[in-house]
Short mmCIF file of C-alpha atoms in Angstrom, two decimals:
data_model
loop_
_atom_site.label_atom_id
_atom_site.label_comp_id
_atom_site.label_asym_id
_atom_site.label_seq_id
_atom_site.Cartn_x
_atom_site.Cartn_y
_atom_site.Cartn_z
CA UNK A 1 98.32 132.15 74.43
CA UNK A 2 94.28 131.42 75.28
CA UNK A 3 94.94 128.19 73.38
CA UNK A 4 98.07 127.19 75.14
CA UNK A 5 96.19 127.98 78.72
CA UNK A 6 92.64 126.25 77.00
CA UNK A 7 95.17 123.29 76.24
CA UNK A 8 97.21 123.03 79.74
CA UNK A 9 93.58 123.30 81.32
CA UNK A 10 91.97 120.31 79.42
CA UNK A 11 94.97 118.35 79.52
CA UNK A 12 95.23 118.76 83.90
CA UNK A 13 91.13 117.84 83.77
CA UNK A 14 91.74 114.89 81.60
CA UNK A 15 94.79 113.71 84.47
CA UNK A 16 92.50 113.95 87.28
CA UNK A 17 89.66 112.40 85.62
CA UNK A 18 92.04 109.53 85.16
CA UNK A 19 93.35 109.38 88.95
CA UNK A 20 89.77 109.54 89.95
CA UNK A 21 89.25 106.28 87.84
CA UNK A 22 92.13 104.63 88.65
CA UNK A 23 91.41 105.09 91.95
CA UNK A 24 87.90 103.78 91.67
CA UNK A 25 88.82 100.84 89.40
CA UNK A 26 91.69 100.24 92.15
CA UNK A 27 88.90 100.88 95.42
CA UNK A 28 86.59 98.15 93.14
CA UNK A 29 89.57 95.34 92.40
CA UNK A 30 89.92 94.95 95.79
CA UNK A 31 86.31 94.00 96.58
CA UNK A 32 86.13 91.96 94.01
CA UNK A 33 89.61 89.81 93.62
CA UNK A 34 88.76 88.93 97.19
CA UNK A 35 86.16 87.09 96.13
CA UNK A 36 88.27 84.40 93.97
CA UNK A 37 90.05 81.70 95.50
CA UNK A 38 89.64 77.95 96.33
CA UNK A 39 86.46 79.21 98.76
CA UNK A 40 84.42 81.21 96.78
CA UNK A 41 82.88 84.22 98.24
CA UNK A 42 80.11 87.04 97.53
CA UNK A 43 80.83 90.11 96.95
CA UNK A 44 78.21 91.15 100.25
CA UNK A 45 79.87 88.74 102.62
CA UNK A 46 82.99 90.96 101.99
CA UNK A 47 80.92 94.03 102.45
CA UNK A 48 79.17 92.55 105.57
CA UNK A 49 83.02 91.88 107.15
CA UNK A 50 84.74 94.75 105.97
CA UNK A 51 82.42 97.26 107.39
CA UNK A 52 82.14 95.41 110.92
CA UNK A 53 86.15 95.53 111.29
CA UNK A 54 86.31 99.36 109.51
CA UNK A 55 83.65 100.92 111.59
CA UNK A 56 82.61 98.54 114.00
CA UNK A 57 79.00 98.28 112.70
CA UNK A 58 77.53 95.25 112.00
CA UNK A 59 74.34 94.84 109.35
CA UNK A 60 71.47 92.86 110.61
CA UNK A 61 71.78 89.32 109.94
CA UNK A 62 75.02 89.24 109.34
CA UNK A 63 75.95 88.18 113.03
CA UNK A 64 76.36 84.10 112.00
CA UNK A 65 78.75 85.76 109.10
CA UNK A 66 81.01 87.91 111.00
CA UNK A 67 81.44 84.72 113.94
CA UNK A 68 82.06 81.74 110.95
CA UNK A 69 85.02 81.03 109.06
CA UNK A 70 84.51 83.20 105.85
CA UNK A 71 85.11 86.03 108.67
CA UNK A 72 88.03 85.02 109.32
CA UNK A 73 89.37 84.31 105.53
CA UNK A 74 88.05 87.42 104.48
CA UNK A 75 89.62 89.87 107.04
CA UNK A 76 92.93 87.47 107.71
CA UNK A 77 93.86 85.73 104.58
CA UNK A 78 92.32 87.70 101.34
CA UNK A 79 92.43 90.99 102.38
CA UNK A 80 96.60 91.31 103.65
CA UNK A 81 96.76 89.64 100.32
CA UNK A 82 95.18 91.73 98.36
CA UNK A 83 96.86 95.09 99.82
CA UNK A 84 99.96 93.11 100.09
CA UNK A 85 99.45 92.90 95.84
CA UNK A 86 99.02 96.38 95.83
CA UNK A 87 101.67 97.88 97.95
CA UNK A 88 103.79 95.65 95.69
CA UNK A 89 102.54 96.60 92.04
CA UNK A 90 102.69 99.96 93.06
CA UNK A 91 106.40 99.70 94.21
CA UNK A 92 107.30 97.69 91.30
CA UNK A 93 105.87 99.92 89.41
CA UNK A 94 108.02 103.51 90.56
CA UNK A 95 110.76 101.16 90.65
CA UNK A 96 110.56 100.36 87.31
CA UNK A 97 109.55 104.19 86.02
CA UNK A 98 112.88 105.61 87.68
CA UNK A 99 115.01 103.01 86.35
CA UNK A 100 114.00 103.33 83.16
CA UNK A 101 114.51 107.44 83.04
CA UNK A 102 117.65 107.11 85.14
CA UNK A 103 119.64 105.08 83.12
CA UNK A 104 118.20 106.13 79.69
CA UNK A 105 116.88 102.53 78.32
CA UNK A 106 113.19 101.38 77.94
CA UNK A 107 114.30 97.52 78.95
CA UNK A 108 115.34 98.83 82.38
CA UNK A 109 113.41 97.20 85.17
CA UNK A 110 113.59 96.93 89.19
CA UNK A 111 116.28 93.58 88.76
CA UNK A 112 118.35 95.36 86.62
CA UNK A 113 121.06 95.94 89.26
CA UNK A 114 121.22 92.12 90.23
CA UNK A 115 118.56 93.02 92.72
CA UNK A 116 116.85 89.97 92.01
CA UNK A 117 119.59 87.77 92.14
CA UNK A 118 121.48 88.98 94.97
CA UNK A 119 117.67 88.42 96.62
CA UNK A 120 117.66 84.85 95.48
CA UNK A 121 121.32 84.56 96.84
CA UNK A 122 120.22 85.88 100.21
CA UNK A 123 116.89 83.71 100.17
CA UNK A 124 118.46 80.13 99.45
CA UNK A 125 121.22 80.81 101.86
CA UNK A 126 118.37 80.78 104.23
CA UNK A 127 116.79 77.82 103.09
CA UNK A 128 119.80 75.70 102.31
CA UNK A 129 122.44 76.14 105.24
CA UNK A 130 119.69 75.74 108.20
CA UNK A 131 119.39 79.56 109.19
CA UNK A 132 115.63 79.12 110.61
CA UNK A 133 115.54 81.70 112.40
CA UNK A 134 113.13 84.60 113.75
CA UNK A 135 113.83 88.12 113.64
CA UNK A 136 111.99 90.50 115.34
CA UNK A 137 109.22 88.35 116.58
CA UNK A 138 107.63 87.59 113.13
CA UNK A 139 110.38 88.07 110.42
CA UNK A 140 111.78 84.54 109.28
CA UNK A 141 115.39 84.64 108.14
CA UNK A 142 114.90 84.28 104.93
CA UNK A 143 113.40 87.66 104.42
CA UNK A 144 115.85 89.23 106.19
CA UNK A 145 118.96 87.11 104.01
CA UNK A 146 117.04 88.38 101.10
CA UNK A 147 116.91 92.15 101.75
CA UNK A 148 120.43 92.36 102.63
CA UNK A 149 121.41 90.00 99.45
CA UNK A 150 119.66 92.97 97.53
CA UNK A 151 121.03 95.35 98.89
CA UNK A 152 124.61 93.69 98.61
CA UNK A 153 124.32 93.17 95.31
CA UNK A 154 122.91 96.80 94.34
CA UNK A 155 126.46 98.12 96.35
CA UNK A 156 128.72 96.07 94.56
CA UNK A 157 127.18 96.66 90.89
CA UNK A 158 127.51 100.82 92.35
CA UNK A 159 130.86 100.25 93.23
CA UNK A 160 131.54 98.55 90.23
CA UNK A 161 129.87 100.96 87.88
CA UNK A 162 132.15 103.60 89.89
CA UNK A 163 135.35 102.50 89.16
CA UNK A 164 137.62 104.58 86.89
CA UNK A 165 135.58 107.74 86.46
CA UNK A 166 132.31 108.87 86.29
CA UNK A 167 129.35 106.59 86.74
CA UNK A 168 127.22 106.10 83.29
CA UNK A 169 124.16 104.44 82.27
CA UNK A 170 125.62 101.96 80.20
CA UNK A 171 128.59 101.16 83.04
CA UNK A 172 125.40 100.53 85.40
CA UNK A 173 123.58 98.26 83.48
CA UNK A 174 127.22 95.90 82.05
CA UNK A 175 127.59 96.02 85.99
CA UNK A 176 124.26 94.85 86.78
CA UNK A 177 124.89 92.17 84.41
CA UNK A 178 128.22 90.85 85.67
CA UNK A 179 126.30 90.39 89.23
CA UNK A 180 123.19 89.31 88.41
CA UNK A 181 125.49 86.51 86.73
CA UNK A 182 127.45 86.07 89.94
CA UNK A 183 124.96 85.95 92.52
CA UNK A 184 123.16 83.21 90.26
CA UNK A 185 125.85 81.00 89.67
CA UNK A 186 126.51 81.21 93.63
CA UNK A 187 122.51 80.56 94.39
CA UNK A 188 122.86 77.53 91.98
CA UNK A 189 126.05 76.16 93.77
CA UNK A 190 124.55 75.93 96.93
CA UNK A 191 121.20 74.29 95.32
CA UNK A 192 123.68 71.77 93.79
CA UNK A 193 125.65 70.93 97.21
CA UNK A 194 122.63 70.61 98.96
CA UNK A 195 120.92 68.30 97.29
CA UNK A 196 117.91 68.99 99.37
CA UNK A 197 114.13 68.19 97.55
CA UNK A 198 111.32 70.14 99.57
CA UNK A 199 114.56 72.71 99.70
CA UNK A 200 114.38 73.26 95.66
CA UNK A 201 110.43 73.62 95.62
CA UNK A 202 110.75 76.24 98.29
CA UNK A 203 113.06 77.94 96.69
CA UNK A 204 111.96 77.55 93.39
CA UNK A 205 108.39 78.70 94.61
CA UNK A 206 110.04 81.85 96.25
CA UNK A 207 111.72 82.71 92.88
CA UNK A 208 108.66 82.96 90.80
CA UNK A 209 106.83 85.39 93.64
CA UNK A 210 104.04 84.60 96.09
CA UNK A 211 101.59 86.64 98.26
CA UNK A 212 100.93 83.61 100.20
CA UNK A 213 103.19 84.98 103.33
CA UNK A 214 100.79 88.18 103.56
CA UNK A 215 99.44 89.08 107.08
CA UNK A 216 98.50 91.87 109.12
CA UNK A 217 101.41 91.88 110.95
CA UNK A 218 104.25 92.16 108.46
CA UNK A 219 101.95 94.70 105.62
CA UNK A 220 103.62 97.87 108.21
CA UNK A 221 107.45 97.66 106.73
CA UNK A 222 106.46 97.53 102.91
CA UNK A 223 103.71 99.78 102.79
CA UNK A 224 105.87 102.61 105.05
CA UNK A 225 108.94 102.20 102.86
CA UNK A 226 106.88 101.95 99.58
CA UNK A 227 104.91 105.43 100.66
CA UNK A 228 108.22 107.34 101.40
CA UNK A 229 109.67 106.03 98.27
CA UNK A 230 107.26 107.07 96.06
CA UNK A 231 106.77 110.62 97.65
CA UNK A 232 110.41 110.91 97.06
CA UNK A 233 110.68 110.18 93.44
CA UNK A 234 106.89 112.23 93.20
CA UNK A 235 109.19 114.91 94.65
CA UNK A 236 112.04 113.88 92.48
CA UNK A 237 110.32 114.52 89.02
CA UNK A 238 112.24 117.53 87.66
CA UNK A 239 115.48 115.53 87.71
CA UNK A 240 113.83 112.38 86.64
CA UNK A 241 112.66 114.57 83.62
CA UNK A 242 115.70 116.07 82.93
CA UNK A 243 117.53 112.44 83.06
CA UNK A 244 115.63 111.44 80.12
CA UNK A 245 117.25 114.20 77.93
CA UNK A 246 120.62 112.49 77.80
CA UNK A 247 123.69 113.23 80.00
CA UNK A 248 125.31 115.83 78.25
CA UNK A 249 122.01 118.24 78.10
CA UNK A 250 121.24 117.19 81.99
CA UNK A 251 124.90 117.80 82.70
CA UNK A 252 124.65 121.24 80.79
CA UNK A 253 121.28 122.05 82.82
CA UNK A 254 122.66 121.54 86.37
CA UNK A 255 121.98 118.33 87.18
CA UNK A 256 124.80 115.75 89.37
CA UNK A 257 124.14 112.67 87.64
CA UNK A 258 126.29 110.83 89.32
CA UNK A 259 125.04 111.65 92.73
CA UNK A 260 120.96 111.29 91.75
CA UNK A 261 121.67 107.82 90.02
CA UNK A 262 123.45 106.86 93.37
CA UNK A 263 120.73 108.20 95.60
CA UNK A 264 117.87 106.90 93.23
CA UNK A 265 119.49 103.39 93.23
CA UNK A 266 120.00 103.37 96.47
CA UNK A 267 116.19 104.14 96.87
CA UNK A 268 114.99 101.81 94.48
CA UNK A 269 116.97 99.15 95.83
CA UNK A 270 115.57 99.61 98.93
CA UNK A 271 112.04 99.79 98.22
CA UNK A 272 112.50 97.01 95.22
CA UNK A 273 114.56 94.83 98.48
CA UNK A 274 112.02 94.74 100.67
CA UNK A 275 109.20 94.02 97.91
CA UNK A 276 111.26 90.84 97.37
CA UNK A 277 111.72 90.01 100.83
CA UNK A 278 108.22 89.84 101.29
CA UNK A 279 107.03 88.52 97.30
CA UNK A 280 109.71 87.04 96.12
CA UNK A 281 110.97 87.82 92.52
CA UNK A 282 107.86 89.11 90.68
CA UNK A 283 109.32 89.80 86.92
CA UNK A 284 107.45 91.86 84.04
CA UNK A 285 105.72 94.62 86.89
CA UNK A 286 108.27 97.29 86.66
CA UNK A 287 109.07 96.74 82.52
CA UNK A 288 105.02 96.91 81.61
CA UNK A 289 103.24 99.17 83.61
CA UNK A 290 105.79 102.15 82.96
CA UNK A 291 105.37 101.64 79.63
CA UNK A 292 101.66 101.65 79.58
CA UNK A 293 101.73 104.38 81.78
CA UNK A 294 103.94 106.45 79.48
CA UNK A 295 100.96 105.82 76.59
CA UNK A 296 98.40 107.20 78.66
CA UNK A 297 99.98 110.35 80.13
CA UNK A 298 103.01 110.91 78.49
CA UNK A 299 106.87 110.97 79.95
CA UNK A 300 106.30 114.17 82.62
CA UNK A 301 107.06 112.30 85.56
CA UNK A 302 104.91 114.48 87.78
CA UNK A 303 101.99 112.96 85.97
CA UNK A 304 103.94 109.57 85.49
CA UNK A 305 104.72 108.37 88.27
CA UNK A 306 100.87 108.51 90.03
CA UNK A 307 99.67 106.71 87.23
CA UNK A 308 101.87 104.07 87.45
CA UNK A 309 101.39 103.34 91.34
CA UNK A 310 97.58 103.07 90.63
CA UNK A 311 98.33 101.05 87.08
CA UNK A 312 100.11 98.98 89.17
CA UNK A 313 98.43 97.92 91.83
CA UNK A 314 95.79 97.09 89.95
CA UNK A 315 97.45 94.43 87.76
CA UNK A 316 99.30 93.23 89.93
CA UNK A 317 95.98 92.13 92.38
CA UNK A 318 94.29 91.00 89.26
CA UNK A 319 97.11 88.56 88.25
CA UNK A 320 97.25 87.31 91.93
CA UNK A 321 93.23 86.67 91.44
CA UNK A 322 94.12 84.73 88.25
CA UNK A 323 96.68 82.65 89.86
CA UNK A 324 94.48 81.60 92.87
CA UNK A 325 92.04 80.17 90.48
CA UNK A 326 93.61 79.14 87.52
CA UNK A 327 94.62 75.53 89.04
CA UNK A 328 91.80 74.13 90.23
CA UNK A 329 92.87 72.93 93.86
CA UNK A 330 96.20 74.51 93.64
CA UNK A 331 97.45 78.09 93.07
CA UNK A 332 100.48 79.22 90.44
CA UNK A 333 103.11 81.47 90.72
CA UNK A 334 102.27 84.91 90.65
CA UNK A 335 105.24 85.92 88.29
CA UNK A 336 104.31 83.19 85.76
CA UNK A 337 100.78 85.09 85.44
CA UNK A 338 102.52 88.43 85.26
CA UNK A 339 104.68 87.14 82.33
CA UNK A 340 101.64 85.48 80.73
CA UNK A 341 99.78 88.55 81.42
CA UNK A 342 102.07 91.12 80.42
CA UNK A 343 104.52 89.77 77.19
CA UNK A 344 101.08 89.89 74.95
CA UNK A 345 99.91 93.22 76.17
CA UNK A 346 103.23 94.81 76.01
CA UNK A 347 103.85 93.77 72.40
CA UNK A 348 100.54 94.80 71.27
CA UNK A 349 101.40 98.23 73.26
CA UNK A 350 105.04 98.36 71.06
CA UNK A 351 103.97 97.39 67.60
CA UNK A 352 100.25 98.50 67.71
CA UNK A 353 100.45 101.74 69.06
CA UNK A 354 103.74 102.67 67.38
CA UNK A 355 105.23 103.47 71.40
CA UNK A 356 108.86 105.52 71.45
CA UNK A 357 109.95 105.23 74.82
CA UNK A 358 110.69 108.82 76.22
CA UNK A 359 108.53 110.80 74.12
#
């Protein structure tokens, strides 16, 4: 028994150590990636800045910084971006963790419900039929047409998944399939009617995920609903471990699978609806970092899902650094660099490290 409380012990100091430098290398990517883009910037101009607007203290000799333009980029442009990365990674990232224990498969990822799609849908009816409009003060309609698209589609693949009986894993995911499918074939449709040039780069653009549309004033929605979300599923880890046993042991130890998938799709499509409202589709997040965060701390959600958040937000402000500087002049798609990033490291992660998904 002394061995078993000696092991329980280490293992909880080993977890925190590994928040603490998560957190840290999280805390330092910040500084840093905002240093990369077409202006390059040092790493004390962003110190200079971001202690004048945090604690209203400005360094000597740094009044000409804080009143010239790399100010003003710093504390407006590279900085929403930045957080605007994280508070997406990290909500990619849960997404992704609960999907994958909910419905029992290790290729389950935020889009798997036609999220994605439905998104897309949502997004080029926007661009295509002339809605231009402003919600709100500040929210265009095309992030608005997107969230609801997301959430459409997640209520017809739980409607669909519902019919005849009880709701499985495998009904979810042929469901997913069937609307993903449909909400495509409608997105291309109205591409093809419209016939419309700088409409297909925008949209095409949008698709493959951008941070570009971060700013102060539209960070509030995403990072409140991305907070509550992942308390919730924190909250939710019990279930979420019991989920991964199989239906019939979670059904013979208590649990209503039918109503937690609906209430954790419902979540996830929220939180993973409003990520794309804001991002666009950013593919490979929620399928990776799980995955890697599984190899580091095991499948106990309660340890799981913290790890992931941090994992992340992390890559995903990394790969947004990458794409700002990878075309010189330009700037690529953040979802390209998350594929480009993640396919490698995810392989090496399945065949090198002999991974089984749930153990």
């Amino acid at each position: 028994m002394d061995a078993s409380v000696k092991k329980d012990g280490g293992s909880s100091h080993s977890f925190i150590l590994l928040i603490v430098v998560l957190t840290a290398l999280l805390l330092v990517s910040i500084c840093l990636t905002m240093t990369f883009g077409a202006v390059r910037i040092s790493p004390s101009d962003i110190y200079h800045v971001l202690i004048y607007h945090l604690f209203g203290r400005a360094a000597s000799g740094a009044e000409e910084l804080l009143q010239s333009s790399i100010a003003k980029i710093i504390w407006e442009i590279r900085l929403p971006r930045v957080l605007l990365g994280i508070i997406a990674g990290a909500g990619l990232s849960v997404c992704g963790t609960v999907m994958q224990s909910t419905v029992q498969n290790p290729l389950a990822e935020p889009y798997i419900l036609g999220i994605s799609s439905g998104a897309s849908l949502g997004a080029t009816f926007a661009v295509f039929m002339g809605t231009h409009l402003v919600f709100m003060g500040n929210v265009s309609s095309i992030s608005v047409l997107s969230f609801l698209g997301a959430l459409g589609a997640t209520a017809g693949v739980l409607m669909m998944a519902s019919i005849g009986g009880t709701m499985t894993s495998g009904k979810l995911i042929l469901s997913g399939t069937v609307i993903n499918a449909l909400c495509s074939s409608f997105s291309n449709f109205i591409i093809s009617m419209a016939g419309d040039g700088t409409g297909m780069l925008s949209i095409k653009f949008w698709t493959m995920g951008s941070l570009t549309r971060a700013k102060w004033n539209n960070l509030f929605w995403p990072f409140l609903v991305v907070l509550c979300c992942c308390i919730f599923f924190i909250s939710q880890y019990r279930n979420l471990n019991t989920m991964l046993l199989g239906d019939e042991a979670a059904s013979t130890l208590g649990v209503n699978l039918t109503f937690y998938r609906k209430l954790y799709m419902l979540a996830a499509a929220l939180l993973t609806g409003i990520i794309v409202s804001n991002c666009g589709v950013i593919g490979f997040v929620g399928l990776m970092v799980p995955h890697i965060s599984r190899a580091l701390v095991g499948a106990d959600h309660r340890r799981l899902l913290p790890v992931a958040i941090l994992l992340g937000g992390i890559f995903l402000t990394w790969a947004d650094a990458f794409a700002r500087i990878v075309i010189p002049g330009g700037e690529l798609a953040i979802g390209i660099v998350t594929s480009m990033i993640g396919a490698p490291f995810f392989a090496y992660i399945l065949v090198k490290r002999h991974y089984h998904f749930g153990s």
